Amino acid sequence: MGLQTQMGDGIRAHILAIVFFLILAVLLTWPVAITVGSALENEGDAVLNAWTLGWDVKHLLSPRALPHAPNFYPYPYTLYFSENLLGAALLAAPVIAATGNPILAYNILFIGAFALAAAATYLLVWSLTRDPEAAVLAGVLFAGMTLRFGPSPQLQVLLNFGIPLSLFFLFRLFQNGRAREAVGLGLSFALQASISVYHGLFLLFGLLVLGVERLVHSRIPRRVAGSRLLLAMALAGGILIPILWPYVEARRYVGGRSLGDQAAFGLLSFLLVPHGHLYARLPVFGEIHRYAHVETLFPGWVTLGLAAVGLLRRRSPWRRPFALLTLLGFTLSIGPALRLRLEDPPLLTGMPYLFLWMAFPAFQAIRVPARMFVLAQLGLAVLAGLGWRACRSSLPRARRVFGALLLLAVLEAYRGPFPRFPMPTSASAMDTWLSQQTRETPFVEFPTLRTLDLTADPISLSRLAHQQFSTLYRCQPTPIGYSGFFPPLFWEVADRLLMFPSREGIAFLSDLGVRAVLVRSEGWLTGEREAFEARWALFSHALELVQEGPEGRLYLLKPPRPGNGSLPQLIGKAEGERLWLFLRWPRGSGPGRIALTPPRYILRWRGEGRDGLIERTVQGALPQALPAYVTLLPLTAIPMPSGISRWEAVLHLEPGEIGRRSFPPLPPLELRRISEPEEIAATLPVASGFEELGLEFDNGGLLIALVRSGHAFCPGEVLEFTLFWTVTDAARWRTQEATPVVFVHLHDAHGRMAAGRDLPVDFGSRPFREWKEGEIVMQSYRLPLPTDLSPGPADLVLGLYPIGRPDAASRWAIRSGHIPLREPGAAQIARVEILPTPCRAPEEPFP
């Protein structure tokens, strides 16, 4: 009878604890509960999480389609450009299946994350101590630290209950050696890793450290423990390999993060609390807020005090493993270098995290190493539970003290009310029209992003996130998106959308496969709509209006003109003692003009003359996006001594991947050209607008040529041009301390500077230090023309300066004998004609 009463009391305590955690979850996340189906706490990561849940649940039973989400069209594996949240989708599936509302599912998980983390920690500590008070306190402390972790709560950070749950099964495995504990360990680890790859990596190293520690002090034979661990690993691996393998495929397109890309860390982050926190207005914490920090990592006084007691006052067998876990999480969260503040120079380089980054490629996808502090959070919370158990018996009125500590722990968990941003709850007529199309109809929407510096403009990020979310009910893909990684082609699309419509912008989107353009009536900022409509008036003839209503207008792009079936050609031109080899690639000659991976080529040249046989091999990559007006690409310039009687050039071209577009890929080509002496000197049939420059800079760069998108432009149009660069002095070029920036100025008919734009020389390309000597690199630039630009001739003026030093005195000197300098360190590279208004852009700008 006594045993039954004791068991009943235990079950009652567990139920009360869970109810308590659920009530706390609602209160600490308030007012999420009253807008649970219609609003989110921010318009960035929260929208991304909700969209991911919606896409996952819709395609859980379609594993082939699941990785290829509709963002960043035409890239494949786009779901895996960020956390795929598949484990969270399993939890959200009943809600979305019943309501069709991913916003509701997200908010339920957002609230439930606190309760799940607290309950899992409660289970862990109760199994170690059989003390409900210590377990409740540890659960509140761990979940509370998670809730205030970071400036923008994300599901992949909040849903960390799998970490304490996995440790629960790990410790039980070493206590009884049963196979079911190994199964629980494998399943709980797999669930946590499928929710967050971040936490899966962190948990893996936590399990390794604690597994070794427990193996040394195991109560069961090591052979049994080892076999059970192998069972857990096999089960987790069997589940996770097919789930996580697409990350390997996705990395081919987005790469990884360098150490410089990973968010820096300052020790003062350990004293940082959110702005709405209980301590935020205290002088010491307020002073720390003056500095920029990545995450808010202050554990709280209750956690620190009780963890110190648990570590020092009682000789519990569980002190050592959780002290190790705390030390591991603290050390690794510092990242590759130790700093006091983010802006300070490193106090110590080569921290242990650096080894993980170098040894394990998965860590090269991590942006915020500070998130590894989650291991220290759990270690501190468990030590705090042990601390309360150690000191409770010596405290008078222990229950009142426990209540006071629990109340303070709850107050320390509260980060202030979460902001709420309404989300659209119904689809417009334009959305319905798109969803009813039987043919794939990729779309872009305006207003869209306002700048390429996305991290500095929350409005641009919000628009990208909302347009990506709209793919759930439009059922159509879009070439933009919001994610942890942005693929290279995104920046080509983004730069054209900033100045859409334009001649090249329309042609580029058409070649990419975009078919629909949505122009919203709402959402524009002051002056934004007027500038867009002024450009739109020049190109209204290029699009077909199919829907118009209060929400806005929907247009269809005209499909690209079919090609004549011609294939790319290799042609040459003799210039002094050099032979220039070009690839003529007419528009419509194949789908390879826009590729997801750069087309690669190998060019082999062989000449016969008085000095015998001369051979040369050149390897390189074509641009991922070849503008519609560029039909001629210089590949290389080969020194050709006199006396060459016969020469031969063979080009093997391997087109890049074309992604999800429907037409067949261009097959590999081998192009051959054999020329006699009189053919070598023949004039090269250049494309319209192709101008050779030969502009050499003191930093080792040579601007070979320029191609413009036209000769005459209307005011308000976008003048696009493409530059062809090569490196003449590799040592000087690669040892530059700062990235070279190209500045372009337009001087109007009166000699005044009327427009200008600055972009890094390697914008949209490989980093400039990776350019090889003799390789020719193509860069495209767009310059918006003012609507009040004076008619008449206008001159393009170009120069280079080190990034951060735009003053005229810092510009690199130019060596050129035939190109006039219009400014210090700036040469006149082209002249265009500005047409009088009113005027209209050509209907077929690029034949």
Short mmCIF file of C-alpha atoms in Angstrom, two decimals, residues 117-523:
data_model
loop_
_atom_site.label_atom_id
_atom_site.label_comp_id
_atom_site.label_asym_id
_atom_site.label_seq_id
_atom_site.Cartn_x
_atom_site.Cartn_y
_atom_site.Cartn_z
CA ALA A 117 12.75 21.56 -22.96
CA ALA A 118 11.69 21.94 -19.34
CA ALA A 119 9.97 18.54 -19.28
CA ALA A 120 12.95 16.74 -20.85
CA THR A 121 15.35 18.34 -18.35
CA TYR A 122 12.93 17.47 -15.54
CA LEU A 123 12.98 13.84 -16.69
CA LEU A 124 16.79 13.81 -16.81
CA VAL A 125 17.31 15.32 -13.35
CA TRP A 126 14.53 13.31 -11.72
CA SER A 127 16.05 10.07 -13.08
CA LEU A 128 19.39 11.04 -11.51
CA THR A 129 18.13 12.36 -8.15
CA ARG A 130 14.49 11.22 -7.67
CA ASP A 131 13.97 14.78 -6.41
CA PRO A 132 10.97 16.55 -7.99
CA GLU A 133 11.95 19.99 -6.69
CA ALA A 134 15.47 19.77 -8.10
CA ALA A 135 14.04 18.48 -11.39
CA VAL A 136 11.45 21.28 -11.69
CA LEU A 137 14.01 23.95 -10.92
CA ALA A 138 16.51 22.53 -13.45
CA GLY A 139 13.78 22.33 -16.11
CA VAL A 140 12.78 25.98 -15.64
CA LEU A 141 16.41 27.13 -15.67
CA PHE A 142 17.39 25.29 -18.86
CA ALA A 143 14.25 26.21 -20.79
CA GLY A 144 14.42 29.80 -19.52
CA MET A 145 17.99 30.24 -20.74
CA THR A 146 16.96 28.91 -24.15
CA LEU A 147 13.97 31.25 -24.38
CA ARG A 148 16.12 34.36 -24.02
CA PHE A 149 18.98 33.01 -26.15
CA GLY A 150 19.62 35.23 -29.17
CA PRO A 151 17.96 38.37 -30.47
CA SER A 152 15.46 36.49 -32.66
CA PRO A 153 14.10 33.18 -31.36
CA GLN A 154 14.16 30.44 -33.98
CA LEU A 155 12.56 27.02 -33.81
CA GLN A 156 15.87 25.30 -34.51
CA VAL A 157 17.27 27.00 -31.39
CA LEU A 158 14.17 26.73 -29.18
CA LEU A 159 13.42 23.07 -29.90
CA ASN A 160 16.40 21.62 -28.04
CA PHE A 161 14.53 19.14 -25.84
CA GLY A 162 16.31 16.28 -27.62
CA ILE A 163 19.57 17.21 -25.87
CA PRO A 164 18.46 16.45 -22.29
CA LEU A 165 16.32 13.58 -23.58
CA SER A 166 19.34 11.97 -25.26
CA LEU A 167 21.39 12.34 -22.07
CA PHE A 168 18.55 10.73 -20.11
CA PHE A 169 18.79 7.62 -22.29
CA LEU A 170 22.61 7.71 -22.29
CA PHE A 171 22.82 7.64 -18.48
CA ARG A 172 20.15 4.96 -18.21
CA LEU A 173 22.03 2.88 -20.79
CA PHE A 174 25.13 2.93 -18.58
CA GLN A 175 23.02 2.08 -15.53
CA ASN A 176 21.17 -0.99 -16.82
CA GLY A 177 22.58 -1.78 -20.27
CA ARG A 178 19.17 -2.52 -21.79
CA ALA A 179 18.69 -2.40 -25.54
CA ARG A 180 15.60 -0.23 -25.22
CA GLU A 181 17.73 2.56 -23.74
CA ALA A 182 19.98 2.34 -26.81
CA VAL A 183 16.90 2.58 -29.04
CA GLY A 184 15.71 5.61 -27.08
CA LEU A 185 19.15 7.22 -27.39
CA GLY A 186 19.27 6.64 -31.15
CA LEU A 187 15.73 7.94 -31.72
CA SER A 188 16.08 11.00 -29.51
CA PHE A 189 19.41 11.95 -31.11
CA ALA A 190 17.96 11.46 -34.60
CA LEU A 191 14.94 13.61 -33.72
CA GLN A 192 17.12 16.42 -32.37
CA ALA A 193 19.47 16.34 -35.39
CA SER A 194 16.51 16.34 -37.79
CA ILE A 195 15.13 19.44 -36.05
CA SER A 196 18.46 21.29 -36.02
CA VAL A 197 21.73 20.23 -37.60
CA TYR A 198 23.39 22.77 -35.31
CA HIS A 199 22.13 21.02 -32.20
CA GLY A 200 22.78 17.61 -33.70
CA LEU A 201 26.46 18.48 -34.10
CA PHE A 202 26.68 19.99 -30.63
CA LEU A 203 24.88 17.03 -29.05
CA LEU A 204 27.15 14.59 -30.86
CA PHE A 205 30.23 16.04 -29.19
CA GLY A 206 28.46 16.22 -25.85
CA LEU A 207 27.54 12.54 -26.12
CA LEU A 208 31.12 11.64 -27.10
CA VAL A 209 32.58 13.38 -24.05
CA LEU A 210 30.01 12.07 -21.59
CA GLY A 211 30.03 8.63 -23.20
CA VAL A 212 33.76 8.29 -22.59
CA GLU A 213 33.34 9.60 -19.02
CA ARG A 214 30.54 7.12 -18.30
CA LEU A 215 32.43 4.27 -19.95
CA VAL A 216 35.25 4.78 -17.45
CA HIS A 217 32.80 4.69 -14.53
CA SER A 218 30.26 2.26 -15.98
CA ARG A 219 28.36 -0.17 -13.77
CA ILE A 220 27.90 -2.61 -16.64
CA PRO A 221 30.55 -4.50 -18.63
CA ARG A 222 32.19 -2.27 -21.22
CA ARG A 223 31.52 -4.86 -23.91
CA VAL A 224 27.78 -4.57 -23.25
CA ALA A 225 27.93 -0.78 -23.11
CA GLY A 226 29.89 -0.66 -26.37
CA SER A 227 27.43 -2.91 -28.18
CA ARG A 228 24.50 -0.81 -26.99
CA LEU A 229 26.20 2.39 -28.15
CA LEU A 230 26.82 0.81 -31.55
CA LEU A 231 23.12 -0.08 -31.74
CA ALA A 232 22.18 3.54 -30.95
CA MET A 233 24.65 4.83 -33.57
CA ALA A 234 23.37 2.43 -36.22
CA LEU A 235 19.75 3.38 -35.56
CA ALA A 236 20.47 7.14 -35.61
CA GLY A 237 22.65 6.82 -38.70
CA GLY A 238 20.05 4.81 -40.57
CA ILE A 239 17.46 7.51 -39.91
CA LEU A 240 19.67 10.56 -40.46
CA ILE A 241 21.74 9.65 -43.53
CA PRO A 242 18.84 9.95 -46.02
CA ILE A 243 17.56 13.05 -44.18
CA LEU A 244 20.89 14.88 -44.08
CA TRP A 245 22.52 13.73 -47.32
CA PRO A 246 20.87 16.49 -49.39
CA TYR A 247 22.95 18.98 -47.34
CA VAL A 248 25.98 17.54 -49.13
CA GLU A 249 24.29 18.13 -52.48
CA ALA A 250 23.23 21.65 -51.49
CA ARG A 251 26.77 22.56 -50.50
CA ARG A 252 27.85 22.16 -54.14
CA TYR A 253 25.86 25.31 -54.87
CA VAL A 254 26.27 27.44 -51.74
CA GLY A 255 29.61 26.28 -50.35
CA GLY A 256 30.53 26.77 -46.70
CA ARG A 257 31.47 29.59 -44.38
CA SER A 258 35.01 30.70 -43.79
CA LEU A 259 36.21 31.54 -40.31
CA GLY A 260 35.74 35.20 -41.19
CA ASP A 261 32.08 34.55 -42.05
CA GLN A 262 31.32 32.97 -38.69
CA ALA A 263 29.86 35.42 -36.23
CA ALA A 264 32.51 36.75 -33.87
CA PHE A 265 32.14 36.42 -30.12
CA GLY A 266 33.02 38.56 -27.13
CA LEU A 267 33.22 37.38 -23.53
CA LEU A 268 30.88 40.20 -22.57
CA SER A 269 28.12 38.18 -24.26
CA PHE A 270 28.10 36.02 -21.12
CA LEU A 271 26.79 39.11 -19.29
CA LEU A 272 24.27 40.14 -21.94
CA VAL A 273 20.50 39.90 -21.41
CA PRO A 274 17.65 40.78 -23.82
CA HIS A 275 16.43 44.38 -23.83
CA GLY A 276 13.16 43.49 -22.11
CA HIS A 277 14.80 41.42 -19.38
CA LEU A 278 14.50 41.98 -15.64
CA TYR A 279 18.15 43.09 -15.41
CA ALA A 280 18.35 45.07 -18.65
CA ARG A 281 18.06 48.46 -16.90
CA LEU A 282 20.67 47.75 -14.26
CA PRO A 283 23.78 49.90 -14.90
CA VAL A 284 26.21 47.03 -15.43
CA PHE A 285 23.95 45.22 -17.90
CA GLY A 286 22.91 48.46 -19.61
CA GLU A 287 26.56 49.35 -20.19
CA ILE A 288 27.18 46.02 -21.92
CA HIS A 289 24.32 46.74 -24.32
CA ARG A 290 26.44 49.52 -25.83
CA TYR A 291 28.45 46.87 -27.62
CA ALA A 292 27.26 44.65 -30.46
CA HIS A 293 26.94 41.01 -29.42
CA VAL A 294 25.74 37.90 -31.18
CA GLU A 295 23.74 36.14 -28.48
CA THR A 296 22.44 36.91 -24.99
CA LEU A 297 24.18 34.30 -22.87
CA PHE A 298 23.81 35.45 -19.25
CA PRO A 299 22.72 32.27 -17.40
CA GLY A 300 21.05 34.11 -14.50
CA TRP A 301 21.97 34.50 -10.82
CA VAL A 302 19.82 31.57 -9.71
CA THR A 303 21.55 29.25 -12.17
CA LEU A 304 25.05 30.44 -11.32
CA GLY A 305 24.52 30.41 -7.55
CA LEU A 306 22.91 26.99 -7.32
CA ALA A 307 25.32 25.49 -9.89
CA ALA A 308 28.23 26.66 -7.72
CA VAL A 309 26.63 24.99 -4.70
CA GLY A 310 26.05 21.79 -6.67
CA LEU A 311 29.64 21.77 -7.82
CA LEU A 312 31.25 22.49 -4.44
CA ARG A 313 29.04 21.29 -1.61
CA ARG A 314 28.01 17.75 -2.34
CA ARG A 315 29.95 14.80 -3.67
CA SER A 316 27.36 13.61 -6.14
CA PRO A 317 28.42 11.10 -8.82
CA TRP A 318 26.72 13.38 -11.35
CA ARG A 319 28.84 16.46 -10.66
CA ARG A 320 31.72 15.36 -12.86
CA PRO A 321 29.83 14.63 -16.14
CA PHE A 322 27.82 17.85 -16.02
CA ALA A 323 30.85 19.92 -15.04
CA LEU A 324 32.55 18.45 -18.13
CA LEU A 325 29.50 19.29 -20.26
CA THR A 326 29.51 22.87 -18.95
CA LEU A 327 33.21 23.28 -19.64
CA LEU A 328 32.82 21.82 -23.14
CA GLY A 329 29.92 24.11 -24.06
CA PHE A 330 31.59 27.20 -22.59
CA THR A 331 34.92 26.60 -24.35
CA LEU A 332 33.50 25.79 -27.77
CA SER A 333 30.96 28.63 -27.71
CA ILE A 334 33.82 31.13 -27.67
CA GLY A 335 34.56 30.21 -31.28
CA PRO A 336 37.94 30.30 -33.03
CA ALA A 337 39.32 33.32 -31.12
CA LEU A 338 38.89 34.76 -27.64
CA ARG A 339 37.85 38.43 -27.43
CA LEU A 340 36.51 40.64 -24.66
CA ARG A 341 34.25 42.56 -27.05
CA LEU A 342 33.41 41.88 -30.69
CA GLU A 343 35.34 44.91 -31.90
CA ASP A 344 38.47 44.08 -29.87
CA PRO A 345 41.51 42.26 -31.29
CA PRO A 346 41.75 38.61 -30.18
CA LEU A 347 43.16 37.97 -26.73
CA LEU A 348 43.86 34.40 -27.75
CA THR A 349 43.68 32.72 -31.16
CA GLY A 350 43.47 29.05 -31.96
CA MET A 351 40.67 28.16 -29.55
CA PRO A 352 39.49 24.50 -29.58
CA TYR A 353 36.59 25.39 -31.89
CA LEU A 354 39.17 26.04 -34.62
CA PHE A 355 40.11 22.36 -34.57
CA LEU A 356 36.48 21.33 -35.09
CA TRP A 357 36.13 23.77 -37.99
CA MET A 358 39.25 22.39 -39.67
CA ALA A 359 38.63 18.70 -38.98
CA PHE A 360 34.87 18.41 -39.54
CA PRO A 361 33.45 19.97 -42.75
CA ALA A 362 29.98 20.16 -41.18
CA PHE A 363 31.21 22.96 -38.89
CA GLN A 364 31.92 25.07 -41.97
CA ALA A 365 28.17 25.52 -42.35
CA ILE A 366 27.82 27.06 -38.88
CA ARG A 367 27.30 30.81 -38.60
CA VAL A 368 27.05 31.25 -34.82
CA PRO A 369 29.50 29.13 -32.77
CA ALA A 370 28.10 30.79 -29.62
CA ARG A 371 25.10 28.48 -29.91
CA MET A 372 27.27 25.67 -28.57
CA PHE A 373 26.65 27.28 -25.19
CA VAL A 374 23.47 25.21 -25.13
CA LEU A 375 25.61 22.38 -23.75
CA ALA A 376 26.82 24.65 -20.94
CA GLN A 377 23.22 25.76 -20.33
CA LEU A 378 22.16 22.19 -19.72
CA GLY A 379 25.22 21.45 -17.61
CA LEU A 380 24.61 24.52 -15.43
CA ALA A 381 20.88 23.75 -15.08
CA VAL A 382 21.56 20.18 -13.90
CA LEU A 383 24.29 21.34 -11.53
CA ALA A 384 21.82 23.91 -10.18
CA GLY A 385 19.32 21.12 -9.52
CA LEU A 386 22.04 19.18 -7.71
CA GLY A 387 22.87 22.34 -5.78
CA TRP A 388 19.31 22.75 -4.53
CA ARG A 389 19.23 19.12 -3.45
CA ALA A 390 22.51 19.59 -1.58
CA CYS A 391 21.51 22.69 0.39
CA ARG A 392 17.78 22.09 0.97
CA SER A 393 18.20 19.98 4.10
CA SER A 394 20.27 22.69 5.81
CA LEU A 395 17.84 25.54 5.06
CA PRO A 396 15.09 26.60 7.48
CA ARG A 397 11.73 26.94 5.74
CA ALA A 398 13.13 25.21 2.67
CA ARG A 399 9.78 25.24 0.86
CA ARG A 400 9.56 29.03 1.05
CA VAL A 401 13.13 29.36 -0.14
CA PHE A 402 12.36 26.98 -3.00
CA GLY A 403 9.31 29.05 -3.95
CA ALA A 404 11.36 32.26 -3.91
CA LEU A 405 14.13 30.71 -6.02
CA LEU A 406 11.60 29.31 -8.47
CA LEU A 407 9.87 32.69 -8.76
CA LEU A 408 13.20 34.44 -9.40
CA ALA A 409 14.11 31.77 -11.97
CA VAL A 410 10.82 32.44 -13.78
CA LEU A 411 11.43 36.20 -13.69
CA GLU A 412 14.92 35.66 -15.06
CA ALA A 413 13.45 33.57 -17.89
CA TYR A 414 11.08 36.39 -18.93
CA ARG A 415 12.51 38.48 -21.77
CA GLY A 416 9.56 40.81 -22.19
CA PRO A 417 6.49 40.58 -24.43
CA PHE A 418 7.18 39.22 -27.88
CA PRO A 419 6.31 41.59 -30.73
CA ARG A 420 3.59 40.44 -33.10
CA PHE A 421 3.52 40.96 -36.87
CA PRO A 422 0.30 40.04 -38.72
CA MET A 423 0.61 37.54 -41.54
CA PRO A 424 -1.68 37.36 -44.60
CA THR A 425 -4.60 35.04 -43.98
CA SER A 426 -6.10 34.85 -47.49
CA ALA A 427 -4.88 34.67 -51.07
CA SER A 428 -5.55 37.42 -53.63
CA ALA A 429 -6.98 36.95 -57.13
CA MET A 430 -3.43 37.11 -58.54
CA ASP A 431 -2.33 34.37 -56.15
CA THR A 432 -5.30 32.22 -57.15
CA TRP A 433 -4.54 32.72 -60.85
CA LEU A 434 -0.96 31.54 -60.32
CA SER A 435 -2.01 28.52 -58.28
CA GLN A 436 -4.37 27.41 -61.06
CA GLN A 437 -1.72 27.31 -63.78
CA THR A 438 -1.06 23.80 -65.01
CA ARG A 439 2.31 24.84 -66.42
CA GLU A 440 5.14 25.84 -64.08
CA THR A 441 5.05 29.65 -63.90
CA PRO A 442 8.00 31.07 -61.94
CA PHE A 443 7.28 34.59 -60.67
CA VAL A 444 8.86 37.72 -59.24
CA GLU A 445 7.00 40.24 -57.14
CA PHE A 446 7.28 43.98 -56.53
CA PRO A 447 8.00 45.76 -54.29
CA THR A 448 11.01 43.59 -53.56
CA LEU A 449 14.41 44.07 -52.00
CA ARG A 450 15.84 47.60 -51.83
CA THR A 451 19.56 46.91 -51.44
CA LEU A 452 22.18 44.23 -51.89
CA ASP A 453 23.32 44.79 -48.30
CA LEU A 454 20.53 42.62 -46.94
CA THR A 455 21.76 42.41 -43.36
CA ALA A 456 21.54 46.20 -43.06
CA ASP A 457 17.95 46.44 -44.34
CA PRO A 458 15.25 44.51 -42.46
CA ILE A 459 12.63 45.69 -44.99
CA SER A 460 14.42 43.87 -47.81
CA LEU A 461 14.72 40.71 -45.71
CA SER A 462 11.05 40.93 -44.74
CA ARG A 463 9.96 41.22 -48.36
CA LEU A 464 12.10 38.26 -49.40
CA ALA A 465 10.73 36.15 -46.55
CA HIS A 466 7.10 37.02 -47.34
CA GLN A 467 7.51 36.39 -51.07
CA GLN A 468 9.04 33.02 -50.30
CA PHE A 469 6.17 32.24 -47.91
CA SER A 470 3.69 33.05 -50.69
CA THR A 471 4.92 30.05 -52.70
CA LEU A 472 2.89 27.86 -50.31
CA TYR A 473 -0.41 29.14 -51.71
CA ARG A 474 0.74 30.28 -55.15
CA CYS A 475 2.18 26.83 -55.85
CA GLN A 476 4.83 28.39 -58.11
CA PRO A 477 8.59 28.89 -57.71
CA THR A 478 10.51 32.15 -57.50
CA PRO A 479 14.21 32.93 -58.14
CA ILE A 480 14.59 34.86 -54.89
CA GLY A 481 14.33 33.63 -51.32
CA TYR A 482 15.26 33.97 -47.68
CA SER A 483 17.61 31.43 -46.19
CA GLY A 484 20.76 30.75 -44.21
CA PHE A 485 22.76 30.66 -47.44
CA PHE A 486 22.20 32.68 -50.61
CA PRO A 487 23.42 30.93 -53.78
CA PRO A 488 25.61 32.85 -56.27
CA LEU A 489 22.91 33.32 -58.92
CA PHE A 490 20.66 35.00 -56.35
CA TRP A 491 22.88 38.10 -56.43
CA GLU A 492 22.60 38.31 -60.22
CA VAL A 493 18.81 38.18 -59.88
CA ALA A 494 18.76 40.63 -56.97
CA ASP A 495 20.83 43.27 -58.71
CA ARG A 496 18.52 43.18 -61.72
CA LEU A 497 15.39 43.33 -59.57
CA LEU A 498 16.73 46.45 -57.87
CA MET A 499 16.49 48.25 -61.23
CA PHE A 500 13.67 46.35 -62.91
CA PRO A 501 12.40 46.78 -65.53
CA SER A 502 15.37 47.23 -67.83
CA ARG A 503 16.44 45.83 -71.18
CA GLU A 504 18.78 43.29 -69.69
CA GLY A 505 16.55 42.67 -66.64
CA ILE A 506 13.63 41.55 -68.79
CA ALA A 507 15.85 39.43 -71.05
CA PHE A 508 17.66 37.87 -68.10
CA LEU A 509 14.48 36.86 -66.25
CA SER A 510 13.03 35.51 -69.47
CA ASP A 511 16.15 33.42 -70.13
CA LEU A 512 16.08 32.22 -66.52
CA GLY A 513 12.54 30.90 -66.99
CA VAL A 514 10.54 33.54 -65.09
CA ARG A 515 7.08 33.93 -66.62
CA ALA A 516 5.03 36.11 -64.24
CA VAL A 517 5.57 39.56 -62.72
CA LEU A 518 3.33 40.69 -59.84
CA VAL A 519 3.11 44.40 -59.05
CA ARG A 520 1.42 44.96 -55.68
CA SER A 521 -0.65 48.03 -54.93
CA GLU A 522 0.45 48.11 -51.27
CA GLY A 523 3.74 47.86 -49.46
#
